[in-house]
């Protein structure tokens, strides 16, 4: 067994920690599968990335920033907005989101 393989004993220990009841066939299959994954990581680790530029921004999108300026007459006043809202005790009244049945 090489350094990148995982034994059936290790799989059994991990399964016990996770409270999984695995059969011997499942333990053997998991051992082979995880060993394969570890070999793939070994291959990836050996790839040279010396001349590869970092790709931390692959979308090329940029945030558009603008100054937040208040425009007179464009927005409604709070009084005008509340005139069309259902209110109760100086609060805006909305329909219930949760009911007794959903809790």
JSON list of N, CA, C and O in Angstrom, two decimals, residues 49-103:
[
{"chain": "A", "resi": 49, "resn": "UNK", "atom": "N", "xyz": [2.31, 25.00, -11.66]},
{"chain": "A", "resi": 49, "resn": "UNK", "atom": "CA", "xyz": [1.56, 26.22, -11.93]},
{"chain": "A", "resi": 49, "resn": "UNK", "atom": "C", "xyz": [2.48, 27.45, -11.86]},
{"chain": "A", "resi": 49, "resn": "UNK", "atom": "O", "xyz": [2.03, 28.55, -11.58]},
{"chain": "A", "resi": 50, "resn": "UNK", "atom": "N", "xyz": [3.74, 27.24, -12.16]},
{"chain": "A", "resi": 50, "resn": "UNK", "atom": "CA", "xyz": [4.74, 28.30, -12.03]},
{"chain": "A", "resi": 50, "resn": "UNK", "atom": "C", "xyz": [4.41, 29.52, -12.87]},
{"chain": "A", "resi": 50, "resn": "UNK", "atom": "O", "xyz": [4.46, 30.65, -12.39]},
{"chain": "A", "resi": 51, "resn": "UNK", "atom": "N", "xyz": [4.06, 29.34, -14.14]},
{"chain": "A", "resi": 51, "resn": "UNK", "atom": "CA", "xyz": [3.82, 30.47, -15.04]},
{"chain": "A", "resi": 51, "resn": "UNK", "atom": "C", "xyz": [2.34, 30.74, -15.26]},
{"chain": "A", "resi": 51, "resn": "UNK", "atom": "O", "xyz": [1.96, 31.40, -16.22]},
{"chain": "A", "resi": 52, "resn": "UNK", "atom": "N", "xyz": [1.49, 30.25, -14.39]},
{"chain": "A", "resi": 52, "resn": "UNK", "atom": "CA", "xyz": [0.05, 30.45, -14.54]},
{"chain": "A", "resi": 52, "resn": "UNK", "atom": "C", "xyz": [-0.37, 31.64, -13.67]},
{"chain": "A", "resi": 52, "resn": "UNK", "atom": "O", "xyz": [-0.15, 31.63, -12.46]},
{"chain": "A", "resi": 53, "resn": "UNK", "atom": "N", "xyz": [-0.96, 32.67, -14.28]},
{"chain": "A", "resi": 53, "resn": "UNK", "atom": "CA", "xyz": [-1.38, 33.83, -13.48]},
{"chain": "A", "resi": 53, "resn": "UNK", "atom": "C", "xyz": [-2.57, 33.46, -12.60]},
{"chain": "A", "resi": 53, "resn": "UNK", "atom": "O", "xyz": [-3.37, 32.59, -12.95]},
{"chain": "A", "resi": 54, "resn": "UNK", "atom": "N", "xyz": [-2.70, 34.11, -11.45]},
{"chain": "A", "resi": 54, "resn": "UNK", "atom": "CA", "xyz": [-3.83, 33.82, -10.58]},
{"chain": "A", "resi": 54, "resn": "UNK", "atom": "C", "xyz": [-5.15, 34.19, -11.26]},
{"chain": "A", "resi": 54, "resn": "UNK", "atom": "O", "xyz": [-5.22, 35.17, -12.00]},
{"chain": "A", "resi": 55, "resn": "UNK", "atom": "N", "xyz": [-6.16, 33.40, -11.04]},
{"chain": "A", "resi": 55, "resn": "UNK", "atom": "CA", "xyz": [-7.47, 33.62, -11.65]},
{"chain": "A", "resi": 55, "resn": "UNK", "atom": "C", "xyz": [-8.51, 33.84, -10.57]},
{"chain": "A", "resi": 55, "resn": "UNK", "atom": "O", "xyz": [-9.48, 33.11, -10.46]},
{"chain": "A", "resi": 56, "resn": "UNK", "atom": "N", "xyz": [-8.29, 34.86, -9.75]},
{"chain": "A", "resi": 56, "resn": "UNK", "atom": "CA", "xyz": [-9.22, 35.11, -8.66]},
{"chain": "A", "resi": 56, "resn": "UNK", "atom": "C", "xyz": [-10.47, 35.86, -9.11]},
{"chain": "A", "resi": 56, "resn": "UNK", "atom": "O", "xyz": [-11.45, 35.94, -8.39]},
{"chain": "A", "resi": 57, "resn": "UNK", "atom": "N", "xyz": [-10.47, 36.40, -10.33]},
{"chain": "A", "resi": 57, "resn": "UNK", "atom": "CA", "xyz": [-11.64, 37.08, -10.86]},
{"chain": "A", "resi": 57, "resn": "UNK", "atom": "C", "xyz": [-11.86, 36.61, -12.29]},
{"chain": "A", "resi": 57, "resn": "UNK", "atom": "O", "xyz": [-11.35, 37.19, -13.23]},
{"chain": "A", "resi": 58, "resn": "UNK", "atom": "N", "xyz": [-12.62, 35.55, -12.45]},
{"chain": "A", "resi": 58, "resn": "UNK", "atom": "CA", "xyz": [-12.80, 34.97, -13.77]},
{"chain": "A", "resi": 58, "resn": "UNK", "atom": "C", "xyz": [-13.95, 35.58, -14.54]},
{"chain": "A", "resi": 58, "resn": "UNK", "atom": "O", "xyz": [-14.07, 35.38, -15.75]},
{"chain": "A", "resi": 59, "resn": "UNK", "atom": "N", "xyz": [-14.82, 36.36, -13.87]},
{"chain": "A", "resi": 59, "resn": "UNK", "atom": "CA", "xyz": [-15.99, 36.90, -14.57]},
{"chain": "A", "resi": 59, "resn": "UNK", "atom": "C", "xyz": [-15.67, 38.17, -15.34]},
{"chain": "A", "resi": 59, "resn": "UNK", "atom": "O", "xyz": [-16.32, 38.46, -16.35]},
{"chain": "A", "resi": 60, "resn": "UNK", "atom": "N", "xyz": [-14.70, 38.96, -14.87]},
{"chain": "A", "resi": 60, "resn": "UNK", "atom": "CA", "xyz": [-14.38, 40.22, -15.53]},
{"chain": "A", "resi": 60, "resn": "UNK", "atom": "C", "xyz": [-15.36, 41.34, -15.19]},
{"chain": "A", "resi": 60, "resn": "UNK", "atom": "O", "xyz": [-15.23, 42.43, -15.72]},
{"chain": "A", "resi": 61, "resn": "UNK", "atom": "N", "xyz": [-16.34, 41.07, -14.33]},
{"chain": "A", "resi": 61, "resn": "UNK", "atom": "CA", "xyz": [-17.31, 42.09, -13.98]},
{"chain": "A", "resi": 61, "resn": "UNK", "atom": "C", "xyz": [-16.73, 43.05, -12.95]},
{"chain": "A", "resi": 61, "resn": "UNK", "atom": "O", "xyz": [-15.90, 42.68, -12.14]},
{"chain": "A", "resi": 62, "resn": "UNK", "atom": "N", "xyz": [-17.19, 44.29, -13.01]},
{"chain": "A", "resi": 62, "resn": "UNK", "atom": "CA", "xyz": [-16.75, 45.29, -12.05]},
{"chain": "A", "resi": 62, "resn": "UNK", "atom": "C", "xyz": [-17.96, 45.93, -11.41]},
{"chain": "A", "resi": 62, "resn": "UNK", "atom": "O", "xyz": [-19.01, 46.09, -12.04]},
{"chain": "A", "resi": 63, "resn": "UNK", "atom": "N", "xyz": [-17.82, 46.33, -10.15]},
{"chain": "A", "resi": 63, "resn": "UNK", "atom": "CA", "xyz": [-18.89, 47.01, -9.45]},
{"chain": "A", "resi": 63, "resn": "UNK", "atom": "C", "xyz": [-18.99, 48.44, -9.96]},
{"chain": "A", "resi": 63, "resn": "UNK", "atom": "O", "xyz": [-17.98, 49.12, -10.13]},
{"chain": "A", "resi": 64, "resn": "UNK", "atom": "N", "xyz": [-20.20, 48.89, -10.23]},
{"chain": "A", "resi": 64, "resn": "UNK", "atom": "CA", "xyz": [-20.41, 50.26, -10.71]},
{"chain": "A", "resi": 64, "resn": "UNK", "atom": "C", "xyz": [-20.82, 51.10, -9.51]},
{"chain": "A", "resi": 64, "resn": "UNK", "atom": "O", "xyz": [-21.82, 50.82, -8.86]},
{"chain": "A", "resi": 65, "resn": "UNK", "atom": "N", "xyz": [-20.04, 52.10, -9.21]},
{"chain": "A", "resi": 65, "resn": "UNK", "atom": "CA", "xyz": [-20.31, 52.96, -8.07]},
{"chain": "A", "resi": 65, "resn": "UNK", "atom": "C", "xyz": [-20.76, 54.32, -8.59]},
{"chain": "A", "resi": 65, "resn": "UNK", "atom": "O", "xyz": [-20.27, 54.82, -9.58]},
{"chain": "A", "resi": 66, "resn": "UNK", "atom": "N", "xyz": [-21.75, 54.90, -7.90]},
{"chain": "A", "resi": 66, "resn": "UNK", "atom": "CA", "xyz": [-22.19, 56.25, -8.21]},
{"chain": "A", "resi": 66, "resn": "UNK", "atom": "C", "xyz": [-22.51, 56.96, -6.91]},
{"chain": "A", "resi": 66, "resn": "UNK", "atom": "O", "xyz": [-22.80, 56.33, -5.90]},
{"chain": "A", "resi": 67, "resn": "UNK", "atom": "N", "xyz": [-22.46, 58.26, -6.96]},
{"chain": "A", "resi": 67, "resn": "UNK", "atom": "CA", "xyz": [-22.78, 59.05, -5.76]},
{"chain": "A", "resi": 67, "resn": "UNK", "atom": "C", "xyz": [-24.28, 58.97, -5.49]},
{"chain": "A", "resi": 67, "resn": "UNK", "atom": "O", "xyz": [-25.10, 59.01, -6.42]},
{"chain": "A", "resi": 68, "resn": "UNK", "atom": "N", "xyz": [-24.63, 58.82, -4.24]},
{"chain": "A", "resi": 68, "resn": "UNK", "atom": "CA", "xyz": [-26.03, 58.75, -3.85]},
{"chain": "A", "resi": 68, "resn": "UNK", "atom": "C", "xyz": [-26.56, 60.17, -3.68]},
{"chain": "A", "resi": 68, "resn": "UNK", "atom": "O", "xyz": [-26.25, 60.86, -2.70]},
{"chain": "A", "resi": 69, "resn": "UNK", "atom": "N", "xyz": [-27.34, 60.63, -4.65]},
{"chain": "A", "resi": 69, "resn": "UNK", "atom": "CA", "xyz": [-27.83, 62.00, -4.66]},
{"chain": "A", "resi": 69, "resn": "UNK", "atom": "C", "xyz": [-29.35, 61.98, -4.52]},
{"chain": "A", "resi": 69, "resn": "UNK", "atom": "O", "xyz": [-30.03, 61.26, -5.23]},
{"chain": "A", "resi": 70, "resn": "UNK", "atom": "N", "xyz": [-29.87, 62.80, -3.62]},
{"chain": "A", "resi": 70, "resn": "UNK", "atom": "CA", "xyz": [-31.32, 62.91, -3.46]},
{"chain": "A", "resi": 70, "resn": "UNK", "atom": "C", "xyz": [-31.86, 63.82, -4.56]},
{"chain": "A", "resi": 70, "resn": "UNK", "atom": "O", "xyz": [-31.33, 64.89, -4.83]},
{"chain": "A", "resi": 71, "resn": "UNK", "atom": "N", "xyz": [-32.93, 63.36, -5.22]},
{"chain": "A", "resi": 71, "resn": "UNK", "atom": "CA", "xyz": [-33.55, 64.15, -6.28]},
{"chain": "A", "resi": 71, "resn": "UNK", "atom": "C", "xyz": [-34.91, 64.64, -5.78]},
{"chain": "A", "resi": 71, "resn": "UNK", "atom": "O", "xyz": [-35.79, 63.83, -5.46]},
{"chain": "A", "resi": 72, "resn": "UNK", "atom": "N", "xyz": [-35.07, 65.93, -5.70]},
{"chain": "A", "resi": 72, "resn": "UNK", "atom": "CA", "xyz": [-36.33, 66.51, -5.21]},
{"chain": "A", "resi": 72, "resn": "UNK", "atom": "C", "xyz": [-37.48, 66.17, -6.16]},
{"chain": "A", "resi": 72, "resn": "UNK", "atom": "O", "xyz": [-37.34, 66.23, -7.38]},
{"chain": "A", "resi": 73, "resn": "UNK", "atom": "N", "xyz": [-38.63, 65.82, -5.56]},
{"chain": "A", "resi": 73, "resn": "UNK", "atom": "CA", "xyz": [-39.83, 65.60, -6.35]},
{"chain": "A", "resi": 73, "resn": "UNK", "atom": "C", "xyz": [-39.94, 64.23, -7.00]},
{"chain": "A", "resi": 73, "resn": "UNK", "atom": "O", "xyz": [-40.97, 63.90, -7.54]},
{"chain": "A", "resi": 74, "resn": "UNK", "atom": "N", "xyz": [-38.89, 63.44, -6.99]},
{"chain": "A", "resi": 74, "resn": "UNK", "atom": "CA", "xyz": [-38.93, 62.13, -7.64]},
{"chain": "A", "resi": 74, "resn": "UNK", "atom": "C", "xyz": [-39.55, 61.10, -6.71]},
{"chain": "A", "resi": 74, "resn": "UNK", "atom": "O", "xyz": [-40.37, 60.28, -7.11]},
{"chain": "A", "resi": 75, "resn": "UNK", "atom": "N", "xyz": [-39.17, 61.13, -5.43]},
{"chain": "A", "resi": 75, "resn": "UNK", "atom": "CA", "xyz": [-39.65, 60.15, -4.47]},
{"chain": "A", "resi": 75, "resn": "UNK", "atom": "C", "xyz": [-40.89, 60.67, -3.76]},
{"chain": "A", "resi": 75, "resn": "UNK", "atom": "O", "xyz": [-41.05, 61.87, -3.55]},
{"chain": "A", "resi": 76, "resn": "UNK", "atom": "N", "xyz": [-41.76, 59.76, -3.38]},
{"chain": "A", "resi": 76, "resn": "UNK", "atom": "CA", "xyz": [-42.96, 60.13, -2.64]},
{"chain": "A", "resi": 76, "resn": "UNK", "atom": "C", "xyz": [-42.59, 60.43, -1.19]},
{"chain": "A", "resi": 76, "resn": "UNK", "atom": "O", "xyz": [-41.63, 59.88, -0.66]},
{"chain": "A", "resi": 77, "resn": "UNK", "atom": "N", "xyz": [-43.37, 61.26, -0.59]},
{"chain": "A", "resi": 77, "resn": "UNK", "atom": "CA", "xyz": [-43.14, 61.57, 0.82]},
{"chain": "A", "resi": 77, "resn": "UNK", "atom": "C", "xyz": [-43.61, 60.40, 1.68]},
{"chain": "A", "resi": 77, "resn": "UNK", "atom": "O", "xyz": [-44.46, 59.61, 1.24]},
{"chain": "A", "resi": 78, "resn": "UNK", "atom": "N", "xyz": [-43.08, 60.27, 2.89]},
{"chain": "A", "resi": 78, "resn": "UNK", "atom": "CA", "xyz": [-43.55, 59.20, 3.77]},
{"chain": "A", "resi": 78, "resn": "UNK", "atom": "C", "xyz": [-45.06, 59.27, 4.02]},
{"chain": "A", "resi": 78, "resn": "UNK", "atom": "O", "xyz": [-45.74, 58.25, 4.07]},
{"chain": "A", "resi": 79, "resn": "UNK", "atom": "N", "xyz": [-45.60, 60.48, 4.11]},
{"chain": "A", "resi": 79, "resn": "UNK", "atom": "CA", "xyz": [-47.04, 60.64, 4.33]},
{"chain": "A", "resi": 79, "resn": "UNK", "atom": "C", "xyz": [-47.83, 60.08, 3.15]},
{"chain": "A", "resi": 79, "resn": "UNK", "atom": "O", "xyz": [-48.86, 59.43, 3.32]},
{"chain": "A", "resi": 80, "resn": "UNK", "atom": "N", "xyz": [-47.36, 60.34, 1.94]},
{"chain": "A", "resi": 80, "resn": "UNK", "atom": "CA", "xyz": [-48.06, 59.85, 0.75]},
{"chain": "A", "resi": 80, "resn": "UNK", "atom": "C", "xyz": [-48.00, 58.32, 0.67]},
{"chain": "A", "resi": 80, "resn": "UNK", "atom": "O", "xyz": [-48.97, 57.68, 0.27]},
{"chain": "A", "resi": 81, "resn": "UNK", "atom": "N", "xyz": [-46.87, 57.76, 1.06]},
{"chain": "A", "resi": 81, "resn": "UNK", "atom": "CA", "xyz": [-46.75, 56.30, 1.05]},
{"chain": "A", "resi": 81, "resn": "UNK", "atom": "C", "xyz": [-47.66, 55.66, 2.09]},
{"chain": "A", "resi": 81, "resn": "UNK", "atom": "O", "xyz": [-48.32, 54.65, 1.84]},
{"chain": "A", "resi": 82, "resn": "UNK", "atom": "N", "xyz": [-47.70, 56.25, 3.29]},
{"chain": "A", "resi": 82, "resn": "UNK", "atom": "CA", "xyz": [-48.51, 55.69, 4.37]},
{"chain": "A", "resi": 82, "resn": "UNK", "atom": "C", "xyz": [-50.01, 55.87, 4.12]},
{"chain": "A", "resi": 82, "resn": "UNK", "atom": "O", "xyz": [-50.82, 55.14, 4.67]},
{"chain": "A", "resi": 83, "resn": "UNK", "atom": "N", "xyz": [-50.38, 56.85, 3.28]},
{"chain": "A", "resi": 83, "resn": "UNK", "atom": "CA", "xyz": [-51.79, 57.08, 2.97]},
{"chain": "A", "resi": 83, "resn": "UNK", "atom": "C", "xyz": [-52.39, 55.85, 2.27]},
{"chain": "A", "resi": 83, "resn": "UNK", "atom": "O", "xyz": [-53.55, 55.52, 2.46]},
{"chain": "A", "resi": 84, "resn": "UNK", "atom": "N", "xyz": [-51.59, 55.13, 1.49]},
{"chain": "A", "resi": 84, "resn": "UNK", "atom": "CA", "xyz": [-52.05, 53.95, 0.76]},
{"chain": "A", "resi": 84, "resn": "UNK", "atom": "C", "xyz": [-51.79, 52.65, 1.50]},
{"chain": "A", "resi": 84, "resn": "UNK", "atom": "O", "xyz": [-52.12, 51.59, 1.01]},
{"chain": "A", "resi": 85, "resn": "UNK", "atom": "N", "xyz": [-51.16, 52.74, 2.68]},
{"chain": "A", "resi": 85, "resn": "UNK", "atom": "CA", "xyz": [-50.83, 51.53, 3.44]},
{"chain": "A", "resi": 85, "resn": "UNK", "atom": "C", "xyz": [-51.86, 51.30, 4.53]},
{"chain": "A", "resi": 85, "resn": "UNK", "atom": "O", "xyz": [-52.50, 52.23, 5.02]},
{"chain": "A", "resi": 86, "resn": "UNK", "atom": "N", "xyz": [-52.01, 50.07, 4.92]},
{"chain": "A", "resi": 86, "resn": "UNK", "atom": "CA", "xyz": [-52.88, 49.71, 6.04]},
{"chain": "A", "resi": 86, "resn": "UNK", "atom": "C", "xyz": [-52.06, 49.90, 7.31]},
{"chain": "A", "resi": 86, "resn": "UNK", "atom": "O", "xyz": [-50.99, 49.32, 7.45]},
{"chain": "A", "resi": 87, "resn": "UNK", "atom": "N", "xyz": [-52.53, 50.74, 8.24]},
{"chain": "A", "resi": 87, "resn": "UNK", "atom": "CA", "xyz": [-51.76, 51.02, 9.44]},
{"chain": "A", "resi": 87, "resn": "UNK", "atom": "C", "xyz": [-52.57, 50.67, 10.68]},
{"chain": "A", "resi": 87, "resn": "UNK", "atom": "O", "xyz": [-53.80, 50.62, 10.65]},
{"chain": "A", "resi": 88, "resn": "UNK", "atom": "N", "xyz": [-51.82, 50.43, 11.75]},
{"chain": "A", "resi": 88, "resn": "UNK", "atom": "CA", "xyz": [-52.44, 50.17, 13.05]},
{"chain": "A", "resi": 88, "resn": "UNK", "atom": "C", "xyz": [-51.46, 50.65, 14.11]},
{"chain": "A", "resi": 88, "resn": "UNK", "atom": "O", "xyz": [-50.30, 50.22, 14.13]},
{"chain": "A", "resi": 89, "resn": "UNK", "atom": "N", "xyz": [-51.89, 51.55, 14.98]},
{"chain": "A", "resi": 89, "resn": "UNK", "atom": "CA", "xyz": [-51.06, 52.09, 16.07]},
{"chain": "A", "resi": 89, "resn": "UNK", "atom": "C", "xyz": [-49.73, 52.64, 15.55]},
{"chain": "A", "resi": 89, "resn": "UNK", "atom": "O", "xyz": [-48.66, 52.34, 16.08]},
{"chain": "A", "resi": 90, "resn": "UNK", "atom": "N", "xyz": [-49.76, 53.42, 14.48]},
{"chain": "A", "resi": 90, "resn": "UNK", "atom": "CA", "xyz": [-48.57, 54.03, 13.88]},
{"chain": "A", "resi": 90, "resn": "UNK", "atom": "C", "xyz": [-47.58, 53.04, 13.28]},
{"chain": "A", "resi": 90, "resn": "UNK", "atom": "O", "xyz": [-46.41, 53.35, 13.10]},
{"chain": "A", "resi": 91, "resn": "UNK", "atom": "N", "xyz": [-48.02, 51.83, 13.00]},
{"chain": "A", "resi": 91, "resn": "UNK", "atom": "CA", "xyz": [-47.19, 50.81, 12.33]},
{"chain": "A", "resi": 91, "resn": "UNK", "atom": "C", "xyz": [-47.87, 50.38, 11.05]},
{"chain": "A", "resi": 91, "resn": "UNK", "atom": "O", "xyz": [-49.10, 50.40, 10.95]},
{"chain": "A", "resi": 92, "resn": "UNK", "atom": "N", "xyz": [-47.09, 49.98, 10.07]},
{"chain": "A", "resi": 92, "resn": "UNK", "atom": "CA", "xyz": [-47.65, 49.44, 8.85]},
{"chain": "A", "resi": 92, "resn": "UNK", "atom": "C", "xyz": [-48.10, 48.02, 9.14]},
{"chain": "A", "resi": 92, "resn": "UNK", "atom": "O", "xyz": [-47.33, 47.20, 9.66]},
{"chain": "A", "resi": 93, "resn": "UNK", "atom": "N", "xyz": [-49.33, 47.69, 8.83]},
{"chain": "A", "resi": 93, "resn": "UNK", "atom": "CA", "xyz": [-49.88, 46.38, 9.12]},
{"chain": "A", "resi": 93, "resn": "UNK", "atom": "C", "xyz": [-49.74, 45.51, 7.87]},
{"chain": "A", "resi": 93, "resn": "UNK", "atom": "O", "xyz": [-50.11, 45.90, 6.77]},
{"chain": "A", "resi": 94, "resn": "UNK", "atom": "N", "xyz": [-49.17, 44.31, 8.07]},
{"chain": "A", "resi": 94, "resn": "UNK", "atom": "CA", "xyz": [-48.97, 43.37, 6.97]},
{"chain": "A", "resi": 94, "resn": "UNK", "atom": "C", "xyz": [-49.66, 42.05, 7.30]},
{"chain": "A", "resi": 94, "resn": "UNK", "atom": "O", "xyz": [-50.00, 41.78, 8.46]},
{"chain": "A", "resi": 95, "resn": "UNK", "atom": "N", "xyz": [-49.86, 41.23, 6.29]},
{"chain": "A", "resi": 95, "resn": "UNK", "atom": "CA", "xyz": [-50.47, 39.92, 6.51]},
{"chain": "A", "resi": 95, "resn": "UNK", "atom": "C", "xyz": [-49.52, 39.05, 7.29]},
{"chain": "A", "resi": 95, "resn": "UNK", "atom": "O", "xyz": [-48.29, 39.18, 7.19]},
{"chain": "A", "resi": 96, "resn": "UNK", "atom": "N", "xyz": [-50.07, 38.10, 8.05]},
{"chain": "A", "resi": 96, "resn": "UNK", "atom": "CA", "xyz": [-49.25, 37.19, 8.84]},
{"chain": "A", "resi": 96, "resn": "UNK", "atom": "C", "xyz": [-48.39, 36.31, 7.94]},
{"chain": "A", "resi": 96, "resn": "UNK", "atom": "O", "xyz": [-48.85, 35.84, 6.90]},
{"chain": "A", "resi": 97, "resn": "UNK", "atom": "N", "xyz": [-47.15, 36.11, 8.34]},
{"chain": "A", "resi": 97, "resn": "UNK", "atom": "CA", "xyz": [-46.25, 35.25, 7.59]},
{"chain": "A", "resi": 97, "resn": "UNK", "atom": "C", "xyz": [-46.31, 33.84, 8.15]},
{"chain": "A", "resi": 97, "resn": "UNK", "atom": "O", "xyz": [-46.32, 32.85, 7.42]},
{"chain": "A", "resi": 98, "resn": "UNK", "atom": "N", "xyz": [-46.35, 33.72, 9.47]},
{"chain": "A", "resi": 98, "resn": "UNK", "atom": "CA", "xyz": [-46.40, 32.44, 10.15]},
{"chain": "A", "resi": 98, "resn": "UNK", "atom": "C", "xyz": [-47.76, 32.26, 10.80]},
{"chain": "A", "resi": 98, "resn": "UNK", "atom": "O", "xyz": [-48.34, 33.21, 11.31]},
{"chain": "A", "resi": 99, "resn": "UNK", "atom": "N", "xyz": [-48.23, 31.06, 10.78]},
{"chain": "A", "resi": 99, "resn": "UNK", "atom": "CA", "xyz": [-49.47, 30.73, 11.46]},
{"chain": "A", "resi": 99, "resn": "UNK", "atom": "C", "xyz": [-49.19, 29.62, 12.47]},
{"chain": "A", "resi": 99, "resn": "UNK", "atom": "O", "xyz": [-48.13, 29.02, 12.45]},
{"chain": "A", "resi": 100, "resn": "UNK", "atom": "N", "xyz": [-50.15, 29.33, 13.29]},
{"chain": "A", "resi": 100, "resn": "UNK", "atom": "CA", "xyz": [-49.98, 28.28, 14.30]},
{"chain": "A", "resi": 100, "resn": "UNK", "atom": "C", "xyz": [-49.68, 26.93, 13.66]},
{"chain": "A", "resi": 100, "resn": "UNK", "atom": "O", "xyz": [-48.93, 26.14, 14.19]},
{"chain": "A", "resi": 101, "resn": "UNK", "atom": "N", "xyz": [-50.25, 26.66, 12.49]},
{"chain": "A", "resi": 101, "resn": "UNK", "atom": "CA", "xyz": [-50.06, 25.37, 11.84]},
{"chain": "A", "resi": 101, "resn": "UNK", "atom": "C", "xyz": [-48.63, 25.18, 11.31]},
{"chain": "A", "resi": 101, "resn": "UNK", "atom": "O", "xyz": [-48.14, 24.08, 11.21]},
{"chain": "A", "resi": 102, "resn": "UNK", "atom": "N", "xyz": [-47.93, 26.26, 10.96]},
{"chain": "A", "resi": 102, "resn": "UNK", "atom": "CA", "xyz": [-46.61, 26.14, 10.36]},
{"chain": "A", "resi": 102, "resn": "UNK", "atom": "C", "xyz": [-45.48, 26.11, 11.37]},
{"chain": "A", "resi": 102, "resn": "UNK", "atom": "O", "xyz": [-44.36, 25.87, 11.02]},
{"chain": "A", "resi": 103, "resn": "UNK", "atom": "N", "xyz": [-45.78, 26.39, 12.62]},
{"chain": "A", "resi": 103, "resn": "UNK", "atom": "CA", "xyz": [-44.71, 26.44, 13.63]},
{"chain": "A", "resi": 103, "resn": "UNK", "atom": "C", "xyz": [-44.36, 25.06, 14.11]},
{"chain": "A", "resi": 103, "resn": "UNK", "atom": "O", "xyz": [-45.01, 24.14, 14.19]}
]
